[in-house]
Amino acid sequence: RKEVEQDPGPFNVPEGATVAFNCTYSNSASQSFFWYRQDCRKEPKLLMSVYSSGNEDGRFTAQLNRASQYISLLIRDSKLSDSATYLCVVAVYADGLTFGKGTHLIIQP
Amino acid sequence: GAGVSQSPSNKVTEKGKDVELRCDPISGHTALYWYRQSLGQGLEFLIYFQGNSAPDKSGLPSDRFSAERTGGSVSTLTIQRTQQEDSAVYLCASSSRTSGRSGANVLTFGAGSRLTVL
């Protein structure tokens, strides 16, 4: 399985701030991209898919840069509840998902 | 069921013993995955099932690990002669396969089975 790399952090961010982090992938044949969120000692849960044109879901914006082979996640007006580990997921084919090791985000009051 | 169910939630065993971990996927989900997550680490892919067959077993770390799925539903991950390095959370996920190469599947995870090998 091809590598997916993320900055492990932690990113310490004050509540209300905007934070962004990237994920790079090595396989140019990758076709599908996702961000998952994992809370401490919990299972990962889908946060959002990442589409080629970029997409937004409330305070969250995901973007894909195929030329440079990275995806990004931007969180606006961060909340304490956004504290979690964010996992980048890349798929070369329908069933072959590779998870990054995650970026740890801490929102501080 | 409403979600992916895994059992046991916690298992403590002695080195050298065999363990079985069970996953009951969401009803109707044809794809089932096993991942392993060690403390503070990312998810390590183990094996993937489509129906009862396993097209990708590339992640199984050794021949002590095996998995099967019956009736296109429940899956069992078996670890023989457990070692201390097998200690981890074993996560199962399922998805409904909607297409081939046009789009990957969204996974729904179970809460995991935490294995501790003494």
Short mmCIF file of C-alpha atoms in Angstrom, two decimals:
data_model
loop_
_atom_site.label_atom_id
_atom_site.label_comp_id
_atom_site.label_asym_id
_atom_site.label_seq_id
_atom_site.Cartn_x
_atom_site.Cartn_y
_atom_site.Cartn_z
CA ARG A 1 0.00 0.00 0.00
CA LYS A 2 1.22 3.44 -0.93
CA GLU A 3 2.11 5.93 1.72
CA VAL A 4 -0.07 8.69 3.04
CA GLU A 5 1.74 11.25 5.16
CA GLN A 6 0.47 13.71 7.71
CA ASP A 7 2.07 16.06 10.22
CA PRO A 8 1.28 14.34 13.53
CA GLY A 9 1.10 17.65 15.41
CA PRO A 10 -0.18 18.39 17.92
CA PHE A 11 -1.63 21.59 16.61
CA ASN A 12 -2.59 23.77 19.57
CA VAL A 13 -5.13 26.35 18.45
CA PRO A 14 -7.21 28.86 20.42
CA GLU A 15 -10.95 28.52 20.26
CA GLY A 16 -12.42 30.55 17.40
CA ALA A 17 -9.28 30.44 15.29
CA THR A 18 -8.90 28.96 11.83
CA VAL A 19 -6.62 25.97 11.41
CA ALA A 20 -5.55 24.06 8.34
CA PHE A 21 -3.48 20.96 7.76
CA ASN A 22 -2.40 18.96 4.78
CA CYS A 23 -1.90 15.38 3.83
CA THR A 24 0.35 14.20 1.03
CA TYR A 25 0.01 10.97 -0.89
CA SER A 26 2.54 9.22 -3.05
CA ASN A 27 0.43 7.29 -5.54
CA SER A 28 -0.63 9.47 -8.48
CA ALA A 29 -3.26 6.87 -9.38
CA SER A 30 -5.21 7.64 -6.21
CA GLN A 31 -8.83 8.28 -7.01
CA SER A 32 -10.77 8.93 -3.83
CA PHE A 33 -9.98 11.00 -0.79
CA PHE A 34 -11.53 11.39 2.63
CA TRP A 35 -11.03 12.96 6.01
CA TYR A 36 -11.96 10.90 9.06
CA ARG A 37 -12.04 12.09 12.63
CA GLN A 38 -10.98 9.96 15.57
CA ASP A 39 -11.62 10.96 19.16
CA CYS A 40 -9.41 9.62 21.92
CA ARG A 41 -9.93 5.87 22.41
CA LYS A 42 -12.80 5.87 19.93
CA GLU A 43 -13.23 4.51 16.43
CA PRO A 44 -12.66 6.69 13.35
CA LYS A 45 -15.72 8.32 11.82
CA LEU A 46 -16.11 9.89 8.41
CA LEU A 47 -15.82 13.65 8.51
CA MET A 48 -16.11 14.38 4.82
CA SER A 49 -15.21 13.20 1.37
CA VAL A 50 -12.87 15.34 -0.70
CA TYR A 51 -13.93 16.21 -4.22
CA SER A 52 -11.76 17.47 -7.05
CA SER A 53 -13.38 20.89 -7.06
CA GLY A 54 -13.13 21.25 -3.31
CA ASN A 55 -16.06 21.06 -0.97
CA GLU A 56 -17.39 22.63 2.16
CA ASP A 57 -19.46 21.30 5.02
CA GLY A 58 -20.31 24.01 7.51
CA ARG A 59 -17.07 25.18 9.11
CA PHE A 60 -15.02 22.53 7.30
CA THR A 61 -13.49 22.93 3.86
CA ALA A 62 -11.60 20.20 2.05
CA GLN A 63 -9.49 20.65 -1.05
CA LEU A 64 -7.58 18.38 -3.39
CA ASN A 65 -4.48 19.31 -5.35
CA ARG A 66 -3.78 16.46 -7.76
CA ALA A 67 -0.77 18.13 -9.33
CA SER A 68 1.04 18.36 -6.01
CA GLN A 69 -0.63 15.26 -4.60
CA TYR A 70 -2.02 16.63 -1.41
CA ILE A 71 -5.35 17.21 0.23
CA SER A 72 -6.11 19.80 2.86
CA LEU A 73 -8.63 20.37 5.61
CA LEU A 74 -9.49 23.83 6.90
CA ILE A 75 -11.55 24.38 10.03
CA ARG A 76 -12.99 27.84 10.63
CA ASP A 77 -14.22 29.24 13.94
CA SER A 78 -12.81 26.23 15.77
CA LYS A 79 -14.72 24.78 18.71
CA LEU A 80 -13.47 22.89 21.73
CA SER A 81 -15.33 19.87 20.36
CA ASP A 82 -13.14 19.91 17.27
CA SER A 83 -10.28 18.54 19.36
CA ALA A 84 -9.51 15.15 17.86
CA THR A 85 -7.15 13.35 15.54
CA TYR A 86 -7.88 13.91 11.86
CA LEU A 87 -7.07 11.02 9.55
CA CYS A 88 -6.40 11.45 5.88
CA VAL A 89 -7.61 8.53 3.75
CA VAL A 90 -6.64 7.85 0.17
CA ALA A 91 -7.94 5.14 -2.14
CA VAL A 92 -6.31 3.92 -5.32
CA TYR A 93 -9.28 1.73 -6.16
CA ALA A 94 -12.71 1.24 -4.67
CA ASP A 95 -11.68 -1.10 -1.94
CA GLY A 96 -8.11 -0.14 -1.24
CA LEU A 97 -8.16 2.57 1.42
CA THR A 98 -4.96 3.73 3.06
CA PHE A 99 -5.08 5.75 6.26
CA GLY A 100 -2.55 8.34 7.30
CA LYS A 101 -1.37 8.28 10.89
CA GLY A 102 -3.38 11.36 11.70
CA THR A 103 -2.93 14.94 12.81
CA HIS A 104 -3.69 15.65 16.44
CA LEU A 105 -5.63 18.88 16.96
CA ILE A 106 -6.15 20.51 20.37
CA ILE A 107 -8.49 23.48 20.63
CA GLN A 108 -7.74 25.54 23.70
CA PRO A 109 -10.26 27.72 25.54
CA GLY B 1 -27.81 -4.22 12.91
CA ALA B 2 -27.67 -0.48 13.32
CA GLY B 3 -23.91 -0.37 13.49
CA VAL B 4 -20.80 -2.51 13.31
CA SER B 5 -20.58 -4.69 16.38
CA GLN B 6 -17.31 -6.14 17.67
CA SER B 7 -16.63 -8.57 20.45
CA PRO B 8 -15.04 -8.87 22.87
CA SER B 9 -14.53 -5.20 23.59
CA ASN B 10 -11.54 -6.07 25.75
CA LYS B 11 -9.43 -9.20 25.85
CA VAL B 12 -6.48 -9.91 28.08
CA THR B 13 -4.57 -13.06 27.27
CA GLU B 14 -1.30 -14.74 28.03
CA LYS B 15 1.49 -14.96 25.52
CA GLY B 16 1.16 -18.09 23.42
CA LYS B 17 -2.61 -18.37 23.67
CA ASP B 18 -4.94 -18.16 20.68
CA VAL B 19 -7.61 -15.45 20.47
CA GLU B 20 -10.65 -14.93 18.28
CA LEU B 21 -12.12 -11.53 17.58
CA ARG B 22 -15.54 -11.20 16.07
CA CYS B 23 -17.08 -8.57 13.82
CA ASP B 24 -20.74 -8.27 12.92
CA PRO B 25 -21.06 -5.73 10.10
CA ILE B 26 -23.98 -3.53 9.20
CA SER B 27 -26.69 -5.61 7.61
CA GLY B 28 -26.36 -5.57 3.84
CA HIS B 29 -22.79 -4.31 3.77
CA THR B 30 -20.82 -6.52 1.43
CA ALA B 31 -17.34 -5.20 2.17
CA LEU B 32 -15.62 -5.82 5.49
CA TYR B 33 -12.23 -4.64 6.65
CA TRP B 34 -9.93 -5.40 9.56
CA TYR B 35 -7.44 -2.82 10.80
CA ARG B 36 -5.07 -2.76 13.74
CA GLN B 37 -4.16 0.32 15.74
CA SER B 38 -1.36 0.25 18.27
CA LEU B 39 -1.18 2.86 21.02
CA GLY B 40 -0.55 6.28 19.51
CA GLN B 41 -0.18 4.85 16.02
CA GLY B 42 -2.16 5.00 12.81
CA LEU B 43 -4.42 2.36 11.37
CA GLU B 44 -2.64 -0.65 9.94
CA PHE B 45 -4.59 -2.51 7.25
CA LEU B 46 -4.88 -6.25 7.84
CA ILE B 47 -7.39 -7.78 5.46
CA TYR B 48 -10.40 -6.96 3.35
CA PHE B 49 -13.41 -9.13 2.41
CA GLN B 50 -15.84 -8.69 -0.43
CA GLY B 51 -18.61 -11.12 0.38
CA ASN B 52 -16.89 -14.21 1.74
CA SER B 53 -13.73 -13.88 -0.29
CA ALA B 54 -10.63 -11.94 0.69
CA PRO B 55 -9.13 -10.24 -2.38
CA ASP B 56 -6.52 -8.50 -0.28
CA LYS B 57 -4.73 -10.24 2.58
CA SER B 58 -1.58 -8.25 2.13
CA GLY B 59 -1.69 -6.68 5.56
CA LEU B 60 -1.72 -9.80 7.69
CA PRO B 61 1.53 -9.49 9.64
CA SER B 62 2.34 -13.18 9.89
CA ASP B 63 0.94 -16.65 9.39
CA ARG B 64 -0.28 -16.55 12.98
CA PHE B 65 -3.04 -14.25 11.75
CA SER B 66 -6.03 -15.53 9.81
CA ALA B 67 -9.53 -14.33 9.11
CA GLU B 68 -12.67 -15.73 7.65
CA ARG B 69 -16.10 -14.50 6.80
CA THR B 70 -19.15 -16.68 6.47
CA GLY B 71 -22.54 -16.02 4.92
CA GLY B 72 -21.34 -12.65 3.72
CA SER B 73 -21.82 -11.38 7.23
CA VAL B 74 -19.91 -12.14 10.42
CA SER B 75 -16.13 -12.22 10.30
CA THR B 76 -13.66 -13.73 12.74
CA LEU B 77 -10.03 -12.67 13.08
CA THR B 78 -7.92 -15.35 14.72
CA ILE B 79 -4.48 -14.79 16.19
CA GLN B 80 -2.59 -17.94 17.09
CA ARG B 81 0.21 -18.12 19.64
CA THR B 82 -0.19 -14.49 20.59
CA GLN B 83 2.86 -12.33 21.19
CA GLN B 84 3.18 -9.14 23.19
CA GLU B 85 3.56 -7.12 19.99
CA ASP B 86 0.06 -8.23 19.00
CA SER B 87 -1.34 -5.96 21.71
CA ALA B 88 -3.44 -3.34 19.96
CA VAL B 89 -6.98 -2.29 19.19
CA TYR B 90 -8.40 -4.36 16.36
CA LEU B 91 -10.93 -2.36 14.38
CA CYS B 92 -13.47 -3.77 11.99
CA ALA B 93 -15.26 -1.67 9.39
CA SER B 94 -17.90 -2.38 6.80
CA SER B 95 -19.22 -0.60 3.75
CA SER B 96 -21.77 -1.08 1.03
CA ARG B 97 -20.07 -1.45 -2.27
CA THR B 98 -21.71 0.90 -4.69
CA SER B 99 -19.28 0.97 -7.58
CA GLY B 100 -15.94 -0.28 -8.79
CA ARG B 101 -13.21 2.12 -9.69
CA SER B 102 -15.42 5.16 -9.87
CA GLY B 103 -15.50 5.73 -6.17
CA ALA B 104 -14.19 4.30 -2.97
CA ASN B 105 -16.36 3.14 -0.16
CA VAL B 106 -17.13 5.02 3.01
CA LEU B 107 -16.30 2.90 6.02
CA THR B 108 -18.29 2.57 9.20
CA PHE B 109 -16.15 1.33 12.05
CA GLY B 110 -16.97 -0.73 15.07
CA ALA B 111 -15.78 0.33 18.51
CA GLY B 112 -12.90 -2.12 18.32
CA SER B 113 -11.54 -5.01 20.34
CA ARG B 114 -8.71 -4.04 22.65
CA LEU B 115 -6.25 -6.93 22.93
CA THR B 116 -3.62 -7.06 25.64
CA VAL B 117 -1.09 -9.86 25.56
CA LEU B 118 0.74 -10.30 28.84
#
